[in-house]
Amino acid sequence: MNIPKKEHAVISHSLIQNSGDAMYLSNLDGKLIEVNKQACINLGYTREELLKLSISDIDTEHKSDEQVQEYFTILERDKYNKLSTYHQRKDGSTFPVEVSVSLLNENGNKFVLGISRDITDHIEAKNNLFSYIDTLEKIHEITIVAEDIEKMIFDVLTIVQEVFKTDRAFFLSSLTVKEKFQLPPIVITKDEAPCISISNTNKLTKSYQQELFEKRNYVKNEVHVSVHSNVAKTPSYIQELHIKSEMLIPITNSDNTNYLLGIHQCSKAREWTPLEKKLFIEISRRIGDTINRLQFYYTLKESEKKYKTLFDNAPLSYHSLNTEGNIIDVNETWLHFLGYQREEVIGKNYGDFLHTKWQHVFDTNFPKFKARGYVNDVHFKIRHKKGHYKYISLQGCTGCYPDGSFKQTYCVFQDISARKKAEDQLKQSEEKYRLLMEQSPFIVEVYDLDGLQISVNKAYEELWQIPKEVTLFKYNILESKEVLKTGMLYFIKRAYAGETLDLPDHLYKPENEIKGSYKSRSRWLRTKVYPIKDEFETVTHIVLVHRDITDQKEAQAALIKSESQFKTFIQQAPIPLSHVDNTTGLIKYINNQFLDVFGYSHADIPTMEKWWKLAFPDPKYRKFVIKHWNDAVALSKKKNADIVPEVYDMTCKDGSVKQILVSGITLGDDFLSMLVDITAQKKIENELIAAKEKAEESEKLKTAFLANMSHEIRTPMNGILGFAELLKTPSLSGEKRKKFIRIITDSGERMLATINAIIEISKIETKQVVPNISKVNINELLQSQLNFFLPEAHKKEIKLSLTNSSLTEVFSLFTDYAMLNSILTNLINNAIKYTNSGTITFGYLKKENSLEFFVKDTGIGIPKKVQKTIFERFTRVDHESTKAIEGSGLGLSITKAYVELLKGTIWVKSEEGVGSQFNFSLPIKS
Ligand code: ADP
């Protein structure tokens, strides 16, 4: 744009006149030649007044023309300059200005143009900024060294009050703040401000605090300004605290504790500049940071205190050594444990406290410890002040200087004296167990989790006849073909899973497993396998314990063989044998001979119980036999001897009873019994016994006979000989002679009777007497007997009668008449002989198949004990009353023999002093 020269001058003039900056045009002498409006305003002169002045009149920095000239000289060289100076108004006051000065050259005429700006505000702002920085610096100084929160806040509030020229500066904690960080309200009040105390207990403060923290929604780290211009509308506590204006900022520290920094203006309401607000924020930040720092510091201090207490009272003893191994610190526990005072320990070499044996351990290992940086579970024997030693286990690490060089050790240790003692004991007992295992007759093997054999005992070496090195750490049970083949692997795996097991007996052939030149034999093993577990019940090893049962197995095989031989023997044995399991009572086996003798099959008698019942059907006898037998078996077992042989009557299957000699042997729990049939033998034996008894009897009889004969023959013989001699007497009267002859005859008859009886007896015994059977009329016979005996009975004044219901009948019996007659004669004769008074009745009763004869008397009777023997030969009742009565004692025995020859029986019933009744019965059909 081309502006015409004239217009250009007008525009320039207008621009200059209306510029906000003051402009001064002067010549090189300093004389003002033109000024604009702003220059007039700034200096309070009119244009005209100013154009009469020089630069030196208005510029306080260049008060003389010389000074102005000097400045212009510099300007001539630089053409442009900028300076700060003060201008003096017409009223004499000055104000700061910043002047841009330039040299103008108009067609050789030189002028100086000054454009000045009033920088009063600028300077003030600058000053304010300085005070801002200054304030922050002061606060920084306070906070950086602060150790006490309250004091720090107090100091800061003092500065705040000063800087903000406020009536009240304060710091409040939220009412809900943790007790630990609860601070009392801290307030700085200007002397002339209304003295309103702000305290924890003050109600007013409380409501204000409540209002501030609970009702107003503050934004963290943001300034909140309130101006309470309308006093009537403000709450009472605002009024009572005389708050006109307030500036507040919440401070929230790291643990979310809330505080509030505030200032009150009480005299008049006011606003705060942004710079002031900024400063306020900065101050609050510093306070917040410092509180955080101090709170952290307090906590740290507290925990340090705690740590120190802990350190001193820890159950672990602690010490720290320097690079020389000298003690630089110990805790209370250390001192207490070893009985020293701190001053006795600090500075001393650690080695000095150790047992001499351990001193060199320390000396050699301490440099290693320093180099390595840590130690763990190092054992020392350390001396107590009293002289005894303690076992300790030490753990520690080293600390370094920042340059990495060794500074000190930090070590703790535990008293392991008790543990050491227990360990020693354990070692001893372990040693015992090791010995036990080593010496055990059982074969012991230990395997690790991988199946590797890690330990075996002596018995193992003996079993396989190899040194243990052959398999130890080489043989793997989980990979063994033999273990797999024998089926043991299954059990081994179960043991690894935690079970304890008894393995089935197995034959182990190690030839495939044992390498090298060793030849090992196969063995039968009985094995137990069990796991070893750690404290967490985790299996760490398994143990196999074997018993070599090869011999046992071989013995068993031999036994089986001998057993079969035994069976053959039993089978073939010529006598009945039975094999019984005594515990179960099962009859294991019976041989053929047994079957032959008893007729029972094995099916009939599977058990002893069955046998007892069949062989001994009579319960009483059975009971007796069982007891007897069991006693015999028990005795045999106890004495380890054969079962004592005994004879029992055993019933065979066909019902016959056989006499069996039972003997036997016990075979462990079994017994083998031999049953010999001795029935025939027994019969012969019995016969022999009978014969023997008979012979003995005959011997007795012979003696009795001789005794009797001496009496029975000698008496009548004496009579005969005596009276025969007397007959020789010449003067013998006829009467006497007759009497003597009769005596001789009687004696002769008596002797004859005796001799007849003897002959009869011997005839009977030699079986020469044979009944001569004929039809006999019984009633006739009895009648004749009555007739025969009546005179004799009469003589003794005894009533003799025949009572017979069948008397009327004509009754015949086929029998030997003479014998029957003799029987009756004998009995009736005896009755009369042994009866002194009373009655004798005789007769018969007809029974079904027999005739029962009886002879009853009221005589002297027969004592009970001799009633049985009375029928034996030569037996006479030894009785006073019978002594006088003659008799050979043969009558009843002949009678009995006759009765028996006639197939009858004879018996007697008698009571001493009451009487006797002899009965005999004869069969009707003979
Ligand atoms: P004896 O020739 O002695 O009579 P016996 O054999 O006839 O021999 O009798 C044996 C014994 O039995 C007699 O000695 C007598 O003691 C006793 N005796 C027999 N009959 C009777 C009886 N009726 N009353 C009492 N005792 C009798």
PDB file of C-alpha atoms in Angstrom, residues 532-540:
ATOM      1  CA  ILE A 532       9.719 -95.416  55.567  1.00  0.00           C
ATOM      2  CA  LYS A 533       7.981 -92.069  55.745  1.00  0.00           C
ATOM      3  CA  ASP A 534       9.178 -88.591  56.630  1.00  0.00           C
ATOM      4  CA  GLU A 535       7.436 -86.210  59.012  1.00  0.00           C
ATOM      5  CA  PHE A 536       4.997 -85.262  56.246  1.00  0.00           C
ATOM      6  CA  GLU A 537       3.977 -88.884  55.815  1.00  0.00           C
ATOM      7  CA  THR A 538       5.689 -88.991  52.446  1.00  0.00           C
ATOM      8  CA  VAL A 539       7.339 -92.260  51.540  1.00  0.00           C
ATOM      9  CA  THR A 540      11.092 -91.828  51.243  1.00  0.00           C
TER      10      THR A 540
END
